[in-house]
N, CA and C atoms as an extended XYZ file, in Angstrom:
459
Properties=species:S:1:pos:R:3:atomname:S:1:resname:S:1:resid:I:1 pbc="F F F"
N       118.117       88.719      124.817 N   UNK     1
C       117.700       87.348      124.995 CA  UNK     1
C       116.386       87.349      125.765 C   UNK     1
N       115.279       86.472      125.400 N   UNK     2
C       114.027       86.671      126.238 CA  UNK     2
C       113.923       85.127      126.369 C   UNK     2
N       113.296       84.837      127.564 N   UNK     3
C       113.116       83.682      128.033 CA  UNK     3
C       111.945       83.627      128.875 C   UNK     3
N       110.987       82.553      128.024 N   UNK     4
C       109.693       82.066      128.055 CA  UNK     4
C       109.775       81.153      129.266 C   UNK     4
N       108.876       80.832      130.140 N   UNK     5
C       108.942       80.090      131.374 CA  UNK     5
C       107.258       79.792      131.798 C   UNK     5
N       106.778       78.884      132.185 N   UNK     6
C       105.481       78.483      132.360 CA  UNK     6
C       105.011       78.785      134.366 C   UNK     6
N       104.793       79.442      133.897 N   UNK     7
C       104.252       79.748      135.901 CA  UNK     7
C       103.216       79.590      136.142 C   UNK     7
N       102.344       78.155      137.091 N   UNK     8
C       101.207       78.011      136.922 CA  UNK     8
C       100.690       77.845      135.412 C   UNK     8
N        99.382       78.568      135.718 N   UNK     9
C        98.698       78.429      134.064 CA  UNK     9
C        99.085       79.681      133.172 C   UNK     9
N        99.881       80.348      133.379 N   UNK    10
C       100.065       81.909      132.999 CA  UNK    10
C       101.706       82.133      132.390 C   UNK    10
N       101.952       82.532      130.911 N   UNK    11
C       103.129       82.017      130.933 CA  UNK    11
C       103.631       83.634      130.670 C   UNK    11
N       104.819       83.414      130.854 N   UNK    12
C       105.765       84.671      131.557 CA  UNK    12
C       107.215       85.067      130.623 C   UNK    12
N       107.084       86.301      130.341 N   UNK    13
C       107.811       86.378      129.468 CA  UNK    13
C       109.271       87.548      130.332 C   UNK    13
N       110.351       86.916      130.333 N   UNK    14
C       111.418       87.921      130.899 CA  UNK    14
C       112.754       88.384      130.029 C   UNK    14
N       112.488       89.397      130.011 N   UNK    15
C       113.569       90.019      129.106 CA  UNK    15
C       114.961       89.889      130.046 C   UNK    15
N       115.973       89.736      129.507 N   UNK    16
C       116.899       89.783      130.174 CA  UNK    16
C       118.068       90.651      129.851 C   UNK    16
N       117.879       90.912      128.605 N   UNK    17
C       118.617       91.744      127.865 CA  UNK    17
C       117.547       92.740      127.209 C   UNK    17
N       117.798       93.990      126.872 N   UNK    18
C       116.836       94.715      126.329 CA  UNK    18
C       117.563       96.027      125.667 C   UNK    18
N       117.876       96.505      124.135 N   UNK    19
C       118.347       97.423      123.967 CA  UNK    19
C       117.563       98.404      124.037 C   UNK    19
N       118.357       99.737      123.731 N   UNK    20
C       117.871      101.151      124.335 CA  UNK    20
C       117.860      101.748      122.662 C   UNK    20
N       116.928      102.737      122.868 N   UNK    21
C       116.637      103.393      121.809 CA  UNK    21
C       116.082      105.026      122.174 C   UNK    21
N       116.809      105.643      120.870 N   UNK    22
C       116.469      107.550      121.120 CA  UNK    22
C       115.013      107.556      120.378 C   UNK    22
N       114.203      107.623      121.070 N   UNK    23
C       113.215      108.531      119.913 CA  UNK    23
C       113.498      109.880      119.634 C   UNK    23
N       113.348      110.817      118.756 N   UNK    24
C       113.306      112.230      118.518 CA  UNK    24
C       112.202      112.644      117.835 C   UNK    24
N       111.685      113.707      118.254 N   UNK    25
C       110.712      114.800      117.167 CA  UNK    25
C       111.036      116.178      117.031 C   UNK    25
N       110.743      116.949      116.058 N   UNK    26
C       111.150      117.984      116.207 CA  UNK    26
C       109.265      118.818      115.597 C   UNK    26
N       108.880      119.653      116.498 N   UNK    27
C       107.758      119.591      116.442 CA  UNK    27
C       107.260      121.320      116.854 C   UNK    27
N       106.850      122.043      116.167 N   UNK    28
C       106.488      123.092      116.192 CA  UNK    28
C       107.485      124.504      117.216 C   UNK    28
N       109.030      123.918      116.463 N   UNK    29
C       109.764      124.529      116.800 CA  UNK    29
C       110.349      123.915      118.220 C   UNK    29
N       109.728      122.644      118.576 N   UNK    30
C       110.776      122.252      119.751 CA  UNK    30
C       111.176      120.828      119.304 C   UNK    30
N       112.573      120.918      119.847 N   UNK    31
C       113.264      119.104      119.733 CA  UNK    31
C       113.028      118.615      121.292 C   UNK    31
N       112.444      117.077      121.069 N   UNK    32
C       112.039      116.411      122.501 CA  UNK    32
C       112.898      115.285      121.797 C   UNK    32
N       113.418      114.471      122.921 N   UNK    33
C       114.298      113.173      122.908 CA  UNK    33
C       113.983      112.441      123.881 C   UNK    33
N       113.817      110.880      123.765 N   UNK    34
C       113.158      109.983      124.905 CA  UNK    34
C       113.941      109.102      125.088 C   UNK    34
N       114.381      108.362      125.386 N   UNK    35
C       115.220      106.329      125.537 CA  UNK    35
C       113.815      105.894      125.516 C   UNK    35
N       113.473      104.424      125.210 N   UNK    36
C       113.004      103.853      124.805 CA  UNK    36
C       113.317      102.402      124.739 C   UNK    36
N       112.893      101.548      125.488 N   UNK    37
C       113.173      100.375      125.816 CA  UNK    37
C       112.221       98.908      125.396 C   UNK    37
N       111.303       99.873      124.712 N   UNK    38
C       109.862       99.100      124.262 CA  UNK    38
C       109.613       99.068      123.256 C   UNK    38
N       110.692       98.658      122.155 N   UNK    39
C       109.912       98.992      121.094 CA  UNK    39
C       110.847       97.538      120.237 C   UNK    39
N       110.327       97.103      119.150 N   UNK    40
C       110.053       95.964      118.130 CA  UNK    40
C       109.614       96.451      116.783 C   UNK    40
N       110.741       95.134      116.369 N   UNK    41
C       110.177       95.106      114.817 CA  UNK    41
C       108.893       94.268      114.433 C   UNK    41
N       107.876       94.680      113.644 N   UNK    42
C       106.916       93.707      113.376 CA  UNK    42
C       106.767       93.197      112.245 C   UNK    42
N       107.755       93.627      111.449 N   UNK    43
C       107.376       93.721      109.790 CA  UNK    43
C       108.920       93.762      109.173 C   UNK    43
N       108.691       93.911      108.446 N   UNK    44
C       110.078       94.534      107.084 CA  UNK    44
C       110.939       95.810      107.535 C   UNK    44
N       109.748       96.610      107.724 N   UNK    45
C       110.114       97.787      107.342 CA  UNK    45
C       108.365       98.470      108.433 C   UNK    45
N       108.246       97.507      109.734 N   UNK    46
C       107.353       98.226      110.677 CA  UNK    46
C       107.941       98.225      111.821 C   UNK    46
N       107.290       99.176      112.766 N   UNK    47
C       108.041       99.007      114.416 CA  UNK    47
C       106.919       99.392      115.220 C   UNK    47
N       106.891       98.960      116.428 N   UNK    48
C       105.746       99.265      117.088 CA  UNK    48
C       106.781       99.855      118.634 C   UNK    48
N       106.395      100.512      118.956 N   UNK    49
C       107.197      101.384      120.666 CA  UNK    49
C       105.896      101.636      121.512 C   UNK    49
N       105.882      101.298      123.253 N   UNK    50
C       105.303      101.353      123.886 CA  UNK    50
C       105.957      102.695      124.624 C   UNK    50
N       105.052      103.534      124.439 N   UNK    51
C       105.590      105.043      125.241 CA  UNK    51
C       104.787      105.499      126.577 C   UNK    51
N       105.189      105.348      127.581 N   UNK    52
C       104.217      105.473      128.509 CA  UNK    52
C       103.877      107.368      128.513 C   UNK    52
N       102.742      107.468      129.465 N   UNK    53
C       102.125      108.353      129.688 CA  UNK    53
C       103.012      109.935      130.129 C   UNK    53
N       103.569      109.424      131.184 N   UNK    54
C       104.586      109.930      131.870 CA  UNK    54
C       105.366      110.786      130.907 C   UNK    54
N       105.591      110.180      129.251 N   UNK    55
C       106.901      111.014      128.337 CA  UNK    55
C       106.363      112.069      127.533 C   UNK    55
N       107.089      113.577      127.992 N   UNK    56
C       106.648      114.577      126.994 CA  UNK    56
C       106.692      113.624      125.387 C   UNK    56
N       107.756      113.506      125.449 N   UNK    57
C       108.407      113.346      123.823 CA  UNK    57
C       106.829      112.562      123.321 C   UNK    57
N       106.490      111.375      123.803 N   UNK    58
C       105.372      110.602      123.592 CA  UNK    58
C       104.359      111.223      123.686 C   UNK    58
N       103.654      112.648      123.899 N   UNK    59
C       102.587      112.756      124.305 CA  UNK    59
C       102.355      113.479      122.936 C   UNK    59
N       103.242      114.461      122.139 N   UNK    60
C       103.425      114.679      121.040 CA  UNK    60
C       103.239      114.323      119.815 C   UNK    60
N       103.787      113.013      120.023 N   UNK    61
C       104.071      111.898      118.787 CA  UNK    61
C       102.400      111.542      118.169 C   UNK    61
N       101.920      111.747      116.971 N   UNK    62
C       100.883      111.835      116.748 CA  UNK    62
C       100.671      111.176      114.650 C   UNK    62
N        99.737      110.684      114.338 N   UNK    63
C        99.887      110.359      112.998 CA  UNK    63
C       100.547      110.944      111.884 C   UNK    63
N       100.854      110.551      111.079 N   UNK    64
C       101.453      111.192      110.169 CA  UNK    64
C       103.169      111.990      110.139 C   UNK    64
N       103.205      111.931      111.605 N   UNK    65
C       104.256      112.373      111.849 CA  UNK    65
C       106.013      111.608      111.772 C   UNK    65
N       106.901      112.423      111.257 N   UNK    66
C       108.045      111.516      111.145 CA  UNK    66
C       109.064      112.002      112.193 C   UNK    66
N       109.335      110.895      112.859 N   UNK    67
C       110.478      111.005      113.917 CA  UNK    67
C       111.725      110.345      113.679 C   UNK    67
N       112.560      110.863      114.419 N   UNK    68
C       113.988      109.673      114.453 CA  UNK    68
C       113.979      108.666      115.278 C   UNK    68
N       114.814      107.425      114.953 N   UNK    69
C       114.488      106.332      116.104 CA  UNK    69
C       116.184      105.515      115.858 C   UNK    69
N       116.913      105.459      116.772 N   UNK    70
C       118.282      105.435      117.156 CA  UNK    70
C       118.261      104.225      118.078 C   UNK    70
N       118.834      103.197      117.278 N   UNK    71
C       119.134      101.829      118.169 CA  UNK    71
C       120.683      102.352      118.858 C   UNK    71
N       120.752      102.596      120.076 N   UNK    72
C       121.719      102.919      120.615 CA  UNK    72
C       123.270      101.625      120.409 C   UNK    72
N       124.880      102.319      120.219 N   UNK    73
C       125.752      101.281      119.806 CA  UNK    73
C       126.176      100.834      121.701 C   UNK    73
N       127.217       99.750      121.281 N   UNK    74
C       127.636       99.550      123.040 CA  UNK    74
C       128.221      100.685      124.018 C   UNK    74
N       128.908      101.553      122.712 N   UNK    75
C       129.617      102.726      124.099 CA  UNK    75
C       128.450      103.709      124.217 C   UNK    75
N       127.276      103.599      124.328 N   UNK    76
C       126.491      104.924      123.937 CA  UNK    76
C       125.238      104.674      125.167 C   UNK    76
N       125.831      104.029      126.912 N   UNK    77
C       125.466      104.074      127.448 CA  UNK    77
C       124.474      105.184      128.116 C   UNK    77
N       126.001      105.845      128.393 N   UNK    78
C       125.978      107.280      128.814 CA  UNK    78
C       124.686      108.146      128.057 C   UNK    78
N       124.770      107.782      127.234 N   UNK    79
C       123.239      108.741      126.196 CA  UNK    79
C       121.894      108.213      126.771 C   UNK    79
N       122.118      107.326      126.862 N   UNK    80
C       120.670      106.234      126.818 CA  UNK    80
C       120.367      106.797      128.488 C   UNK    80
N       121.374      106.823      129.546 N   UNK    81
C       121.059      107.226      130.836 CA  UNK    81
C       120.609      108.922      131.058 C   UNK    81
N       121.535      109.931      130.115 N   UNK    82
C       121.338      111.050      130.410 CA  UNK    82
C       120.347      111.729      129.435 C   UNK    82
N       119.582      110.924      128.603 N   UNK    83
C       118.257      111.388      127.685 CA  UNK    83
C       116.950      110.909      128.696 C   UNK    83
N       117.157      109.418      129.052 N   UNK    84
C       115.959      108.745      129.959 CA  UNK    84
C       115.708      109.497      131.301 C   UNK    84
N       116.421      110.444      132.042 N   UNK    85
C       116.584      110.746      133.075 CA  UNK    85
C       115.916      111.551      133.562 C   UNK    85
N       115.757      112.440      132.335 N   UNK    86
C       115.045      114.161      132.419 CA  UNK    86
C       114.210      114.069      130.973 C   UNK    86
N       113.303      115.305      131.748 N   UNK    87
C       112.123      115.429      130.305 CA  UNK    87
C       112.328      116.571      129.674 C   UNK    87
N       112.093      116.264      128.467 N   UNK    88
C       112.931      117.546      127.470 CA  UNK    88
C       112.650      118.962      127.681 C   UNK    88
N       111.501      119.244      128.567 N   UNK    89
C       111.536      120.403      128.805 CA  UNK    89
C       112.009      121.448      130.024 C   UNK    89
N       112.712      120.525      130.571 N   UNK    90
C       113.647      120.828      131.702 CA  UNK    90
C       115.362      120.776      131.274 C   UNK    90
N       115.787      120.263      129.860 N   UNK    91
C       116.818      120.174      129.676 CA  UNK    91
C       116.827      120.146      127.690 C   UNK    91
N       117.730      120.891      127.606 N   UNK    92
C       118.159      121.192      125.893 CA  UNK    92
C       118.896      119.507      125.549 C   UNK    92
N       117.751      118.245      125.176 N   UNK    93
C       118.790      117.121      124.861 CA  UNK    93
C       119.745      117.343      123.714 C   UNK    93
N       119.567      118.168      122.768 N   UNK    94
C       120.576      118.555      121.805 CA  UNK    94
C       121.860      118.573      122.525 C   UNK    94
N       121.815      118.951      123.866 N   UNK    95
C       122.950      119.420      124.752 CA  UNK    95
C       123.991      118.115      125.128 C   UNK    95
N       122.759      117.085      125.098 N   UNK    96
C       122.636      115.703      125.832 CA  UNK    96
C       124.148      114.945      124.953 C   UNK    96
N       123.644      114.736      123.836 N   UNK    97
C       123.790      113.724      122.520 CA  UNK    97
C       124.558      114.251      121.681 C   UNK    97
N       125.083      114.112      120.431 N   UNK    98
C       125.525      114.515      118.915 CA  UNK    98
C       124.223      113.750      118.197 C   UNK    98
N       123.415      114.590      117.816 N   UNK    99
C       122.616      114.444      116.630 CA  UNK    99
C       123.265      114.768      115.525 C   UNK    99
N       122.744      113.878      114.270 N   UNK   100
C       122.199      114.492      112.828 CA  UNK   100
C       121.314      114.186      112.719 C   UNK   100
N       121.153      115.262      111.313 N   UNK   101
C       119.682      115.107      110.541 CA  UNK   101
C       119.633      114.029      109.568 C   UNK   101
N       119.132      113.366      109.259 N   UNK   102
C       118.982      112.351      107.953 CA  UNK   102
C       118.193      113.305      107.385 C   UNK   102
N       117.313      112.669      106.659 N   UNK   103
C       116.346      114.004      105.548 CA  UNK   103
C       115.439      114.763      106.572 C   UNK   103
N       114.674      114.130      107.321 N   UNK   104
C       113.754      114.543      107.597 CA  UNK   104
C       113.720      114.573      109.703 C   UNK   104
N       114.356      113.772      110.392 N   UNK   105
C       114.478      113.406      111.793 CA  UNK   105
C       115.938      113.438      112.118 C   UNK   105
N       116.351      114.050      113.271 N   UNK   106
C       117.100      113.597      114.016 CA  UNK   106
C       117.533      112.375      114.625 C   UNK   106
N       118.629      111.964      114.477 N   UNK   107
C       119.102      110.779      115.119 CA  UNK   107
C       120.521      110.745      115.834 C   UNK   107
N       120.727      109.729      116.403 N   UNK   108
C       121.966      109.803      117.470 CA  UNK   108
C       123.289      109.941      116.414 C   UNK   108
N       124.177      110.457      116.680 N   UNK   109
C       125.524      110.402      115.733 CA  UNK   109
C       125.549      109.377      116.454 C   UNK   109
N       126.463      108.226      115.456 N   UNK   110
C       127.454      106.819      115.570 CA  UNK   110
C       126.612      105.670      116.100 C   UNK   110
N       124.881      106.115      116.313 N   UNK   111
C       124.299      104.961      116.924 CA  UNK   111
C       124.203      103.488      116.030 C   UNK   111
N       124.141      102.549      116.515 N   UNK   112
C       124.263      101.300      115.593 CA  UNK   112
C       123.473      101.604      114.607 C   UNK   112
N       121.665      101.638      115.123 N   UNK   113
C       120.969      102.128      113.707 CA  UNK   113
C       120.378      103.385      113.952 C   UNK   113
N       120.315      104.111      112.993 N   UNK   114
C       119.787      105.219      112.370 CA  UNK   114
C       118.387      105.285      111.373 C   UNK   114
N       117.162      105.837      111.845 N   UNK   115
C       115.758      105.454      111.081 CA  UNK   115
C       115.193      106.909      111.486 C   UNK   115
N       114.606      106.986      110.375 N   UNK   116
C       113.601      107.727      110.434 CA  UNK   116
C       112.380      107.018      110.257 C   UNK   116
N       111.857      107.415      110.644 N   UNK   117
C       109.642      106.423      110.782 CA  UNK   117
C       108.929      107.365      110.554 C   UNK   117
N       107.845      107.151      110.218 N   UNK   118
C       106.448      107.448      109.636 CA  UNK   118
C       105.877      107.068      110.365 C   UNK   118
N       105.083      107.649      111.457 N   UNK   119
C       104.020      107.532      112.348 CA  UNK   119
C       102.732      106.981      111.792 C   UNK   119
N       102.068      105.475      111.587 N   UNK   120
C       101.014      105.049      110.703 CA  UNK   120
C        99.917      105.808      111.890 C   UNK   120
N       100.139      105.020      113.093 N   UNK   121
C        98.582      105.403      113.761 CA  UNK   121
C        99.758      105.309      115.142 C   UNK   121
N        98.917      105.983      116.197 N   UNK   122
C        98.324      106.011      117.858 CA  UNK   122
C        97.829      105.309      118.684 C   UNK   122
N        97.969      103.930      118.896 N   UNK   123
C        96.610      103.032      119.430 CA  UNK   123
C        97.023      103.527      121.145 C   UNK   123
N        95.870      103.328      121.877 N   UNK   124
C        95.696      102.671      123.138 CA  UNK   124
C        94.580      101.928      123.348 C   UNK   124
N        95.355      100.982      123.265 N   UNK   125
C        94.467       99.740      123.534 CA  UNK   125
C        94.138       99.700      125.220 C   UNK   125
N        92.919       97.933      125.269 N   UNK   126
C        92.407       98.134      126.720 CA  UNK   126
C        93.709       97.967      127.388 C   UNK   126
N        93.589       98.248      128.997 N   UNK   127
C        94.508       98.388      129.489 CA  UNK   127
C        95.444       98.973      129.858 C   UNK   127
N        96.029       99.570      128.736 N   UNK   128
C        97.102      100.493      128.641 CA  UNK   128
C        96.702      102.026      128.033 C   UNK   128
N        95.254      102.701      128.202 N   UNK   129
C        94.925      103.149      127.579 CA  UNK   129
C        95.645      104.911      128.042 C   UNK   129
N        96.208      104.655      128.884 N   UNK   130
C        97.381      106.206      128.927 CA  UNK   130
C        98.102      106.163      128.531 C   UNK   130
N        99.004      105.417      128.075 N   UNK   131
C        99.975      105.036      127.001 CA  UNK   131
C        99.591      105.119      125.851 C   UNK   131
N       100.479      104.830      124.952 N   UNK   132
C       101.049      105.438      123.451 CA  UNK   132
C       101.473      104.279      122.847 C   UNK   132
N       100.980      103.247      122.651 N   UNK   133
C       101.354      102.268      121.453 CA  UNK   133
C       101.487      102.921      119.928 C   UNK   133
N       103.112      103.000      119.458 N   UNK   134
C       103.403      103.827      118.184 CA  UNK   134
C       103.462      103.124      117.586 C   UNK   134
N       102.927      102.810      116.024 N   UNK   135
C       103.102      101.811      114.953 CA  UNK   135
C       103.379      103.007      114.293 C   UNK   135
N       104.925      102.651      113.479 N   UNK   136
C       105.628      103.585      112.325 CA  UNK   136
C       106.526      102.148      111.374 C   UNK   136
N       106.565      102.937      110.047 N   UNK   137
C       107.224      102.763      109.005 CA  UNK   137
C       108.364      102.943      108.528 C   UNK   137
N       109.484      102.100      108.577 N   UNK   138
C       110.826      102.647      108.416 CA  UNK   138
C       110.843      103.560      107.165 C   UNK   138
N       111.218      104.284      106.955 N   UNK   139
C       111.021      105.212      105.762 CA  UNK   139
C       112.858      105.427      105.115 C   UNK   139
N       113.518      105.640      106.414 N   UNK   140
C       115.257      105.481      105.945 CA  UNK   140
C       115.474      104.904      106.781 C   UNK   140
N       116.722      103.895      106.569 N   UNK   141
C       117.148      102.896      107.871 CA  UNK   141
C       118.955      102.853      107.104 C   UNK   141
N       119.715      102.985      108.437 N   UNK   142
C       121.083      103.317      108.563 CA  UNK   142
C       121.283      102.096      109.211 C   UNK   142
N       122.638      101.339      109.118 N   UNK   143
C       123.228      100.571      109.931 CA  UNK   143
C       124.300      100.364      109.681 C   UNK   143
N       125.173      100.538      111.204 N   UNK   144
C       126.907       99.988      111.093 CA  UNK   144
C       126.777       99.131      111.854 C   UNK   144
N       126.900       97.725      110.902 N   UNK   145
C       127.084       96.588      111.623 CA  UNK   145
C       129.126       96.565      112.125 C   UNK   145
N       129.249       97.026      111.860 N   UNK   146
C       130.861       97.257      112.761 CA  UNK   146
C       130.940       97.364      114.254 C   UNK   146
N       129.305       98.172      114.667 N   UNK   147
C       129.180       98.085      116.504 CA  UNK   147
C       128.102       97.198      116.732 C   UNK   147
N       128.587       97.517      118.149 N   UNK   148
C       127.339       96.409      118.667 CA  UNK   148
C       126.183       97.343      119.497 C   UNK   148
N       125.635       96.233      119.488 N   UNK   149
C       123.923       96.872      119.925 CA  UNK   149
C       124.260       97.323      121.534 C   UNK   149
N       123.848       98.662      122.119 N   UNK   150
C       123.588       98.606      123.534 CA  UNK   150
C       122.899       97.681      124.055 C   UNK   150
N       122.752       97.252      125.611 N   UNK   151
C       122.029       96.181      125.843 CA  UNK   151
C       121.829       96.634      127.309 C   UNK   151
N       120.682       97.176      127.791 N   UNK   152
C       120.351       97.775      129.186 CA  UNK   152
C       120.723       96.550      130.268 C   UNK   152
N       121.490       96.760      130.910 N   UNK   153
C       121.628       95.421      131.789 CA  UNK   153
C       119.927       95.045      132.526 C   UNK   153
């Protein structure tokens, strides 16, 4: 749920609810896994994720490239805390999670949705220019609407 509010002349946007999401790559022989709390649909079949600076997994992530992207279900807290916590190269997240493969990316076993993306472009825009604004292409998209969406308190 997001809720718009006028403060002064400047209007303010507060998430109050926000689901969690796995990114994955598997990338010149290493698997990196991130949570992900920033990311939107823009399109049909587009998504855009704000990856800050700070994330191996994000520093990787580069055009052309296809990753997994895992809308986490309600019991799949526990994942979303013990992937976000540590950076993949201090810890085997394979260890973390139950992955599969779809064709081409890793994704969470039993997560609500299951996608693989197509990395279109890289932006950093002004401002945010250490960050990783990802625009990708759903390329396969999984869903069990039987669970429900995680929702980061």
């Amino acid at each position: 749920e997001i809720r718009l509010s006028l403060v002064g002349s400047e209007m303010c946007i507060r998430d109050r609810s926000s689901g969690v999401n796995i990114v994955t790559i598997e990338k010149d022989g290493s698997f990196k896994a991130m949570a992900c709390a920033w990311a939107s649909m823009v399109d049909f079949d587009k998504v855009v994720m704000l990856i800050g600076s700070q994330s191996e997994t994000g520093s990787v992530i580069k055009k052309g490239d296809i990753i997994g992207f895992s809308a986490l279900s309600s019991n799949q807290a526990d994942i979303a805390e013990k992937i976000g916590s540590v950076h993949s190269s201090r810890v085997d997240k394979k260890s973390i999670a139950s992955f599969e493969k779809l064709d081409k990316a890793y994704v969470v076993q039993d997560a609500r949705t299951q996608n693989e993306l197509e990395v279109i472009d890289v932006l950093h825009l002004e401002g945010i220019e250490e960050d990783n604004l990802v625009y990708a292409r759903i390329i396969t998209y999984k869903d069990d609407k039987d669970l429900g969406f995680y929702r980061y308190p």
